[in-house]
Amino acid sequence: MPDKIEIDEQRMKLMNFALFAKQAKMILKDMNQANLQGEFFKKYNRDDVIKWIETPQKFENKLIEISKYCYMVSPHYRRICDYFSKMSLLSYVAVPYKLDMKRFNKKNFLECYKSTIDILGVMNIKNEWEKIITELFVADVAYVCEYKTDDSYFCRLLPYDRCQISSNIDGVLQFQFDFQYFDKYPKQLSNYGEEFISKYNIYKKNRTKYRWQELNDENSFAVKLSDNVNYSIPIFANLITTIFDLEDLRKIEKAKDKLNIYKLLLMKLPLDENGNFAGGDFDKALEYYDFLSECVDDNVGIGMSPYEIQDFSFEQSGTASQVNAYSESVSSFFTASGVSELLFNSSKSSSATISSSIKNDSEMVCHIHRMIERVINKKLKQFPDKYKFEIKMLDVTTYNQKEYIDSLLKACTYGAPIKNELLACFGYTPAQSYGTSILEDCLDIVNSWKPLRSSNTQSGSNTTDEGGRPKVDDTELSDSGVQTRENDNRRDDT
């Protein structure tokens, strides 16, 4: 029988061993409680973000800041913003404005038209406005300063926290710039141009009175997506807190998946009726414990011991009823954005639902098209030409391009003067359309090119028409129609 001293020593060793096991259990519990922090949470606090969203007029710069950060680090947030900002093809045509036919001169009219479309071509609307539209969906507002020469044009997005909307000229927003900005970044002043340099010199004479100055409206403008409120709030600001949830759940799912492949091999220690260790020398038991620990691989434990071994698996019970919480949260994220999840989830499909959702989303892009028209037409009005033109943005998007072109082709059959609109839908600017038309005449393509042989150029006797209704495009079929066509193709193959 072991004496009292030996029993106390063994009891102490047993208590220390139990304490170690308790600490290990606490670590596993923390992983499941999602008490995990990443870079996103170190930079921003969830409670602060909620407070900013509740009072956006007070924290508009904070909301824009975190929206820009989410656009950089969150693929879901970026995808939502890019979905809207890159939807438009930014197709446009130039049409006459206030045309007076009593004093019409065709030669002068064509000269003014050529001058206008050349200027629009230099403005590179498709490239410059794409980055402005992206800024609108991320920050709700874009402060733009233009730099131009006879053959180049560039739009600079100014810092959102140094600009404030101050006026409205002919339907176009103007803003004031905080010239204190160059006290902090003096080396950047020369990159901003002559207007900034001259107004910064004015600011230095009286730093209080001239800190905020409005820029020349000929070279600057502001556009705001939520133009029904007088403060800026990112249109998807409500999704920012959802990103916190997604980050939490992603880490939880990762921790759970990691735990599912682990097993804990527990060596059962024999105790007597008084609760004392009854396995002989406890040091011997520790030797077996150390041996078992050394044999454990990343996810498999192997050992030999005279003691009873019991294994514990962390894998969740049940398989068919399990639902990935992270996937559900991603679905909720897109639902909260007001966009159909089906657009971003290839595992689900419903052509009718997707089509309806895209049409609804396109309304926001059409709203931006009207903004672009106001900004550019304000500039075109300032031209000294006798004949005035204005820009017309076509509401054609990546998703309705084919449908839009078909409607134009049908209208052309009735003599509607919309050939320029048709070329615009194919990606041509007015200047490119004008130049291409002249080039075709010079090359005499109409007479020198012969069309390829097809069913459209051959007589009916040479065709292989099998009769029946012409097949529609796969994109126009419903889900059941796609399945029917696939079944028909399988039968033909057999």
Coordinates of C-alpha atoms in Angstrom, one line a residue:
M1 CA 0.0 0.0 0.0
P2 CA 1.4 3.4 -0.9
D3 CA 1.9 5.8 2.1
K4 CA 0.2 9.1 2.6
I5 CA 3.0 11.2 1.1
E6 CA 3.0 9.2 -2.1
I7 CA -0.8 9.5 -2.3
D8 CA -0.6 13.3 -1.9
E9 CA 2.1 13.6 -4.6
Q10 CA 0.1 11.5 -7.0
R11 CA -3.0 13.5 -6.2
M12 CA -1.1 16.8 -7.0
K13 CA 0.2 15.3 -10.2
L14 CA -3.4 14.3 -11.1
M15 CA -4.7 17.8 -10.3
N16 CA -2.0 19.4 -12.5
F17 CA -2.9 17.0 -15.3
A18 CA -6.6 17.8 -15.0
L19 CA -5.8 21.5 -15.0
F20 CA -3.9 21.1 -18.3
A21 CA -6.9 19.2 -19.8
K22 CA -9.2 22.0 -18.7
Q23 CA -7.1 24.7 -20.4
A24 CA -7.1 22.7 -23.6
K25 CA -10.9 22.4 -23.5
M26 CA -11.2 26.2 -23.0
I27 CA -9.2 26.8 -26.2
L28 CA -11.5 24.5 -28.2
K29 CA -14.5 26.3 -26.8
D30 CA -13.2 29.7 -27.8
M31 CA -12.8 28.6 -31.4
N32 CA -16.5 27.6 -31.5
Q33 CA -17.7 30.8 -29.9
A34 CA -16.1 32.9 -32.8
N35 CA -14.2 35.0 -30.4
L36 CA -11.6 35.5 -33.1
Q37 CA -10.1 38.7 -34.4
G38 CA -8.6 39.4 -37.9
E39 CA -7.2 42.5 -39.6
F40 CA -10.6 43.7 -40.5
F41 CA -11.7 43.8 -36.9
K42 CA -8.4 45.4 -35.7
K43 CA -9.0 48.3 -38.1
Y44 CA -12.8 48.8 -37.4
N45 CA -15.1 48.1 -34.5
R46 CA -18.5 46.7 -35.1
D47 CA -20.2 49.0 -32.6
D48 CA -18.6 52.0 -34.1
V49 CA -19.9 51.1 -37.6
I50 CA -23.4 50.6 -36.3
K51 CA -23.2 54.1 -34.7
W52 CA -22.0 55.6 -38.0
I53 CA -24.8 54.0 -39.9
E54 CA -27.4 55.2 -37.4
T55 CA -26.2 58.9 -37.8
P56 CA -24.8 59.0 -41.4
Q57 CA -25.0 62.8 -41.7
K58 CA -22.5 63.1 -38.8
F59 CA -20.1 60.3 -39.9
E60 CA -20.3 60.4 -43.7
N61 CA -16.5 60.5 -44.1
K62 CA -16.1 57.5 -41.8
L63 CA -18.7 55.5 -43.7
I64 CA -17.0 56.3 -47.0
E65 CA -13.7 55.3 -45.5
I66 CA -14.9 51.9 -44.4
S67 CA -16.8 51.4 -47.6
K68 CA -13.6 51.9 -49.6
Y69 CA -11.8 49.5 -47.3
C70 CA -14.5 46.9 -47.7
Y71 CA -14.2 47.3 -51.5
M72 CA -10.5 46.4 -51.3
V73 CA -10.7 43.5 -48.9
S74 CA -14.2 42.0 -49.3
P75 CA -14.8 40.1 -52.5
H76 CA -18.5 40.0 -51.9
Y77 CA -18.7 43.8 -51.4
R78 CA -16.5 44.5 -54.4
R79 CA -18.6 42.2 -56.6
I80 CA -21.8 44.0 -55.7
C81 CA -20.2 47.4 -56.4
D82 CA -18.6 46.2 -59.7
Y83 CA -21.9 44.5 -60.8
F84 CA -23.6 47.9 -60.9
S85 CA -20.6 50.1 -61.9
K86 CA -19.6 48.0 -64.9
M87 CA -23.1 47.1 -66.1
S88 CA -23.4 50.1 -68.5
L89 CA -21.7 50.0 -71.9
L90 CA -21.6 53.8 -71.8
S91 CA -22.8 54.0 -75.4
Y92 CA -23.8 57.4 -76.6
V93 CA -24.7 59.5 -79.7
A94 CA -24.5 63.2 -80.4
V95 CA -27.8 64.7 -81.6
P96 CA -28.7 68.3 -82.7
Y97 CA -29.9 70.7 -80.1
K98 CA -32.3 73.6 -80.9
L99 CA -31.8 73.2 -84.7
D100 CA -33.1 76.2 -86.6
M101 CA -34.0 74.9 -90.1
K102 CA -34.7 78.5 -91.4
R103 CA -31.0 79.3 -91.3
F104 CA -29.7 75.8 -91.9
N105 CA -26.5 75.4 -93.8
K106 CA -25.5 71.8 -94.4
K107 CA -21.7 72.5 -94.7
N108 CA -21.5 74.5 -91.5
F109 CA -23.8 71.9 -89.8
L110 CA -21.4 69.0 -90.6
E111 CA -18.4 71.0 -89.6
C112 CA -19.9 71.7 -86.2
Y113 CA -21.0 68.1 -85.8
K114 CA -17.4 66.9 -86.7
S115 CA -15.9 69.4 -84.2
T116 CA -18.3 68.2 -81.4
I117 CA -17.8 64.4 -81.9
D118 CA -14.0 64.9 -82.0
I119 CA -14.1 66.7 -78.7
L120 CA -16.3 63.9 -77.3
G121 CA -13.8 61.3 -78.6
V122 CA -10.9 63.1 -76.8
M123 CA -12.9 63.0 -73.6
N124 CA -12.8 59.2 -73.7
I125 CA -16.1 58.9 -71.9
K126 CA -16.2 55.1 -71.6
N127 CA -12.9 55.0 -69.7
E128 CA -13.1 58.1 -67.6
W129 CA -16.7 57.7 -66.5
E130 CA -16.2 54.0 -65.6
K131 CA -14.0 55.0 -62.7
I132 CA -16.3 57.8 -61.7
I133 CA -19.3 55.4 -61.6
T134 CA -17.3 52.9 -59.5
E135 CA -16.6 55.8 -57.1
L136 CA -20.3 56.5 -56.9
F137 CA -21.2 53.0 -55.8
V138 CA -18.4 52.9 -53.3
A139 CA -18.5 56.4 -51.8
D140 CA -21.9 57.7 -53.1
V141 CA -20.2 60.9 -54.3
A142 CA -17.4 61.7 -56.7
Y143 CA -15.5 65.0 -56.8
V144 CA -13.9 65.4 -60.2
C145 CA -11.3 67.8 -61.6
E146 CA -10.7 67.7 -65.3
Y147 CA -7.3 68.1 -67.1
K148 CA -7.5 68.6 -70.9
T149 CA -5.5 69.6 -74.0
D150 CA -6.5 69.5 -77.6
D151 CA -5.9 65.8 -77.9
S152 CA -6.0 64.5 -74.3
Y153 CA -8.4 64.4 -71.4
F154 CA -8.1 63.1 -67.8
C155 CA -10.4 63.1 -64.8
R156 CA -8.8 63.2 -61.3
L157 CA -10.9 62.0 -58.3
L158 CA -10.2 64.4 -55.5
P159 CA -10.0 63.3 -51.8
Y160 CA -13.6 62.9 -50.5
D161 CA -12.7 64.2 -47.1
R162 CA -11.4 67.5 -48.5
C163 CA -14.4 68.4 -50.6
Q164 CA -17.9 69.7 -49.9
I165 CA -20.8 70.2 -52.3
S166 CA -21.5 74.0 -52.4
S167 CA -23.7 74.9 -55.4
N168 CA -25.6 73.7 -58.4
I169 CA -25.0 75.2 -61.9
D170 CA -27.3 74.2 -64.7
G171 CA -28.2 71.0 -62.9
V172 CA -24.6 70.1 -62.2
L173 CA -23.2 70.0 -58.7
Q174 CA -20.1 72.1 -57.8
F175 CA -17.9 71.8 -54.8
Q176 CA -15.4 73.6 -52.6
F177 CA -11.9 72.2 -51.9
D178 CA -10.0 72.4 -48.6
F179 CA -6.7 73.9 -49.5
Q180 CA -5.3 73.1 -46.0
Y181 CA -4.7 69.7 -47.7
F182 CA -1.5 71.0 -49.2
D183 CA -0.1 72.1 -45.9
K184 CA 0.1 68.4 -45.1
Y185 CA 1.1 67.3 -48.6
P186 CA 3.0 70.2 -50.1
K187 CA 4.9 68.1 -52.7
Q188 CA 1.6 67.2 -54.4
L189 CA 0.6 70.7 -55.1
S190 CA 2.4 70.9 -58.4
N191 CA 0.6 67.8 -59.7
Y192 CA -2.8 69.4 -59.3
G193 CA -2.3 72.2 -61.8
E194 CA -2.3 76.0 -62.1
E195 CA -5.7 76.6 -60.5
F196 CA -4.8 74.8 -57.3
I197 CA -1.4 76.6 -57.1
S198 CA -3.0 80.1 -57.6
K199 CA -5.8 79.4 -55.1
Y200 CA -3.4 77.9 -52.6
N201 CA -1.3 81.1 -52.7
I202 CA -4.6 83.0 -52.0
Y203 CA -5.2 80.6 -49.0
K204 CA -1.8 81.4 -47.6
K205 CA -2.7 85.1 -47.3
N206 CA -5.6 84.3 -45.1
R207 CA -5.8 80.7 -44.0
T208 CA -9.1 81.1 -42.3
K209 CA -11.1 83.0 -44.9
Y210 CA -9.8 81.2 -47.9
R211 CA -9.4 77.6 -46.6
W212 CA -12.4 76.4 -48.6
Q213 CA -12.6 77.7 -52.2
E214 CA -14.8 76.6 -55.0
L215 CA -13.1 75.4 -58.2
N216 CA -13.8 76.7 -61.7
D217 CA -17.0 75.0 -62.9
E218 CA -15.5 74.7 -66.4
N219 CA -12.9 72.2 -65.1
S220 CA -14.6 70.5 -62.2
F221 CA -17.9 69.0 -61.2
A222 CA -19.4 66.6 -58.6
V223 CA -21.9 63.8 -59.1
K224 CA -23.9 62.2 -56.3
L225 CA -25.7 58.9 -56.5
S226 CA -28.1 59.6 -53.6
D227 CA -29.1 63.0 -54.9
N228 CA -32.2 63.1 -52.7
V229 CA -30.2 63.7 -49.5
N230 CA -27.7 66.5 -48.7
Y231 CA -25.1 64.2 -47.2
S232 CA -23.1 61.3 -48.5
I233 CA -23.9 57.7 -47.5
P234 CA -22.5 54.7 -49.5
I235 CA -25.5 53.0 -51.1
F236 CA -24.4 49.6 -49.7
A237 CA -23.5 50.9 -46.2
N238 CA -26.0 48.5 -44.7
L239 CA -23.9 45.6 -45.9
I240 CA -20.8 46.5 -43.9
T241 CA -22.1 45.0 -40.7
T242 CA -23.0 41.9 -42.6
I243 CA -19.3 41.6 -43.6
F244 CA -18.4 41.4 -39.9
D245 CA -20.8 38.5 -39.7
L246 CA -19.4 36.8 -42.8
E247 CA -15.9 37.1 -41.4
D248 CA -17.0 35.6 -38.1
L249 CA -18.7 32.7 -39.7
R250 CA -15.9 32.0 -42.1
K251 CA -13.5 31.6 -39.2
I252 CA -16.0 29.5 -37.3
E253 CA -16.5 27.2 -40.3
K254 CA -12.8 26.9 -40.8
A255 CA -12.3 26.0 -37.1
K256 CA -15.1 23.5 -37.2
D257 CA -13.7 21.8 -40.3
K258 CA -10.4 21.6 -38.7
L259 CA -11.9 20.1 -35.5
N260 CA -13.8 17.5 -37.6
I261 CA -10.6 15.7 -38.6
Y262 CA -9.1 15.6 -35.1
K263 CA -9.5 12.9 -32.4
L264 CA -8.6 13.1 -28.8
L265 CA -7.2 9.9 -27.3
L266 CA -8.0 10.0 -23.6
M267 CA -6.1 7.6 -21.3
K268 CA -8.4 6.5 -18.5
L269 CA -6.8 6.7 -15.1
P270 CA -7.9 4.1 -12.5
L271 CA -9.1 5.5 -9.2
D272 CA -10.0 3.7 -6.0
E273 CA -13.2 4.2 -4.0
N274 CA -11.6 7.1 -2.1
G275 CA -10.7 8.9 -5.4
N276 CA -7.0 8.2 -5.1
F277 CA -4.9 7.0 -8.1
A278 CA -4.9 3.2 -8.1
G279 CA -2.8 2.5 -11.1
G280 CA 0.4 2.0 -9.2
D281 CA 3.3 4.4 -9.9
F282 CA 1.9 7.6 -11.4
D283 CA 5.3 8.4 -13.0
K284 CA 4.8 5.2 -15.0
A285 CA 1.4 6.4 -16.1
L286 CA 3.0 9.7 -17.3
E287 CA 5.6 7.7 -19.3
Y288 CA 2.8 6.1 -21.2
Y289 CA 1.1 9.5 -21.6
D290 CA 4.3 11.0 -23.0
F291 CA 4.8 8.0 -25.3
L292 CA 1.2 8.5 -26.6
S293 CA 1.8 12.3 -27.1
E294 CA 4.9 11.6 -29.2
C295 CA 3.1 9.1 -31.4
V296 CA 0.2 11.5 -32.2
D297 CA 0.3 12.8 -35.8
D298 CA -1.5 15.9 -37.1
N299 CA -4.8 14.1 -37.1
V300 CA -4.2 10.5 -35.9
G301 CA -3.1 9.2 -32.5
I302 CA -1.4 5.8 -32.0
G303 CA -0.1 4.3 -28.8
M304 CA 0.3 1.2 -26.6
S305 CA -0.8 1.2 -23.0
P306 CA -2.0 -1.2 -20.3
Y307 CA -4.7 1.3 -19.6
E308 CA -8.1 1.5 -21.2
I309 CA -8.2 3.9 -24.2
Q310 CA -11.3 5.8 -25.2
D311 CA -11.5 8.0 -28.3
F312 CA -13.5 11.2 -28.8
S313 CA -14.4 12.6 -32.3
F314 CA -15.3 16.3 -32.8
E315 CA -17.2 15.5 -36.1
Q316 CA -20.8 16.7 -36.0
S317 CA -23.5 14.1 -36.0
G318 CA -25.7 13.9 -39.1
T319 CA -24.8 14.8 -42.6
A320 CA -27.9 15.3 -44.8
S321 CA -29.5 17.9 -42.5
Q322 CA -26.3 20.0 -42.0
V323 CA -26.3 23.4 -43.5
N324 CA -23.3 25.6 -44.0
A325 CA -23.9 28.7 -42.0
Y326 CA -21.4 30.7 -44.0
S327 CA -23.1 29.9 -47.3
E328 CA -26.4 30.9 -45.8
S329 CA -24.9 34.2 -44.7
V330 CA -23.5 34.9 -48.2
S331 CA -27.0 34.4 -49.5
S332 CA -28.3 36.8 -46.9
F333 CA -25.6 39.3 -47.9
F334 CA -26.8 39.5 -51.5
T335 CA -30.4 39.5 -50.4
A336 CA -29.7 42.5 -48.2
S337 CA -28.1 44.3 -51.1
G338 CA -31.3 44.1 -53.1
V339 CA -29.7 42.0 -55.8
S340 CA -30.7 38.5 -56.7
E341 CA -28.3 35.9 -55.3
L342 CA -28.7 33.8 -58.5
L343 CA -26.6 36.3 -60.4
F344 CA -23.5 35.3 -58.3
N345 CA -24.4 31.6 -57.6
S346 CA -23.9 29.2 -60.4
S347 CA -25.3 26.3 -58.4
K348 CA -28.8 27.8 -58.7
S349 CA -30.5 29.0 -61.8
S350 CA -33.7 30.6 -62.8
S351 CA -33.6 32.6 -66.0
A352 CA -37.0 34.3 -65.5
T353 CA -36.0 35.5 -62.0
I354 CA -32.5 36.6 -63.1
S355 CA -34.0 38.5 -66.0
S356 CA -36.5 40.4 -63.8
S357 CA -33.8 41.2 -61.3
I358 CA -31.4 42.6 -63.9
K359 CA -34.1 44.8 -65.4
N360 CA -34.8 46.2 -62.0
D361 CA -31.1 46.8 -61.3
S362 CA -30.7 48.6 -64.7
E363 CA -33.0 51.4 -63.4
M364 CA -30.1 52.6 -61.2
V365 CA -27.8 52.7 -64.2
C366 CA -30.3 54.7 -66.2
H367 CA -30.3 57.2 -63.4
I368 CA -26.5 57.6 -63.8
H369 CA -26.9 58.0 -67.5
R370 CA -29.0 61.1 -66.9
M371 CA -26.3 62.5 -64.6
I372 CA -23.7 62.0 -67.4
E373 CA -25.9 63.8 -69.9
R374 CA -26.3 66.8 -67.6
V375 CA -22.6 67.1 -66.9
I376 CA -21.4 66.8 -70.6
N377 CA -24.3 68.8 -72.1
K378 CA -23.4 71.6 -69.8
K379 CA -20.0 71.7 -71.4
L380 CA -21.3 71.3 -74.9
K381 CA -23.6 74.4 -74.4
Q382 CA -20.5 76.5 -73.8
F383 CA -19.0 75.8 -77.2
P384 CA -19.1 78.8 -79.5
D385 CA -20.3 76.8 -82.6
K386 CA -23.3 78.0 -84.5
Y387 CA -25.0 74.6 -84.4
K388 CA -25.3 73.0 -81.0
F389 CA -25.3 69.3 -80.1
E390 CA -26.1 67.4 -77.0
I391 CA -25.1 63.9 -75.9
K392 CA -27.7 61.2 -75.5
M393 CA -26.7 58.2 -73.4
L394 CA -28.3 54.9 -74.5
D395 CA -29.7 52.8 -71.8
V396 CA -27.9 49.7 -73.0
T397 CA -26.1 47.4 -70.6
T398 CA -24.0 44.3 -70.7
Y399 CA -27.2 42.3 -70.0
N400 CA -29.7 43.8 -72.4
Q401 CA -27.3 44.6 -75.4
K402 CA -28.7 41.9 -77.7
E403 CA -32.3 42.8 -76.8
Y404 CA -31.6 46.5 -77.4
I405 CA -29.9 45.9 -80.8
D406 CA -32.8 43.7 -81.9
S407 CA -35.3 46.5 -81.1
L408 CA -33.1 49.0 -83.0
L409 CA -33.0 46.7 -86.0
K410 CA -36.8 46.4 -86.0
A411 CA -37.1 50.1 -85.9
C412 CA -34.7 50.5 -88.8
T413 CA -36.9 48.4 -91.0
Y414 CA -39.5 51.1 -90.6
G415 CA -37.1 53.8 -91.6
A416 CA -36.3 55.2 -88.2
P417 CA -33.0 57.4 -88.3
I418 CA -31.2 55.4 -85.6
K419 CA -28.2 53.9 -87.5
N420 CA -25.8 55.8 -85.2
E421 CA -27.5 54.3 -82.2
L422 CA -27.0 50.9 -83.7
L423 CA -23.3 51.4 -84.1
A424 CA -23.1 52.9 -80.6
C425 CA -24.5 49.6 -79.2
F426 CA -21.7 47.8 -80.9
G427 CA -19.1 49.9 -79.1
Y428 CA -18.5 52.7 -81.6
T429 CA -18.2 56.3 -80.5
P430 CA -19.8 58.9 -82.9
A431 CA -16.3 59.9 -84.1
Q432 CA -15.5 56.3 -84.8
S433 CA -18.8 55.8 -86.6
Y434 CA -18.2 58.9 -88.7
G435 CA -14.6 57.8 -89.6
T436 CA -15.6 54.2 -90.4
S437 CA -18.4 55.4 -92.8
I438 CA -15.9 57.6 -94.7
L439 CA -13.4 54.8 -94.8
E440 CA -15.9 52.3 -96.2
D441 CA -16.7 54.8 -99.0
C442 CA -13.0 55.4 -99.8
L443 CA -12.3 51.6 -99.9
D444 CA -15.5 51.0 -101.9
I445 CA -16.3 48.1 -99.7
V446 CA -19.9 47.9 -100.8
N447 CA -18.8 47.0 -104.4
S448 CA -15.5 45.3 -103.8
W449 CA -16.5 42.9 -101.1
K450 CA -18.6 39.8 -101.9
P451 CA -20.8 38.3 -99.2
L452 CA -20.1 34.8 -98.0
R453 CA -22.5 32.1 -99.0
S454 CA -25.2 31.5 -96.5
S455 CA -28.9 30.7 -96.4
N456 CA -29.5 34.5 -96.7
T457 CA -27.6 34.7 -100.1
Q458 CA -28.6 31.3 -101.6
S459 CA -31.8 30.4 -103.4
G460 CA -34.4 28.3 -101.7
S461 CA -33.5 25.1 -103.7
N462 CA -30.0 25.0 -102.3
T463 CA -31.0 25.4 -98.6
T464 CA -31.3 22.5 -96.2
D465 CA -34.2 24.0 -94.2
E466 CA -35.9 21.2 -92.3
G467 CA -39.0 23.3 -91.7
G468 CA -40.6 24.3 -88.4
R469 CA -40.0 27.3 -86.2
P470 CA -36.4 28.6 -86.1
K471 CA -34.5 27.8 -83.0
V472 CA -34.3 30.5 -80.4
D473 CA -31.1 31.4 -78.6
D474 CA -30.2 29.4 -75.5
T475 CA -30.3 32.6 -73.4
E476 CA -34.0 33.1 -74.3
L477 CA -35.1 29.7 -73.0
S478 CA -36.6 29.0 -69.6
D479 CA -35.0 26.4 -67.3
S480 CA -37.5 23.7 -68.5
G481 CA -36.8 24.7 -72.2
V482 CA -33.0 24.3 -71.7
Q483 CA -33.6 20.8 -70.2
T484 CA -35.9 19.9 -73.1
R485 CA -33.3 21.0 -75.7
E486 CA -30.6 19.0 -73.9
N487 CA -32.8 15.9 -73.9
D488 CA -33.5 16.3 -77.6
N489 CA -29.8 16.6 -78.3
R490 CA -29.1 13.4 -76.4
R491 CA -31.8 11.5 -78.4
D492 CA -30.3 12.8 -81.7
D493 CA -26.8 11.5 -80.6
T494 CA -28.2 8.1 -80.0

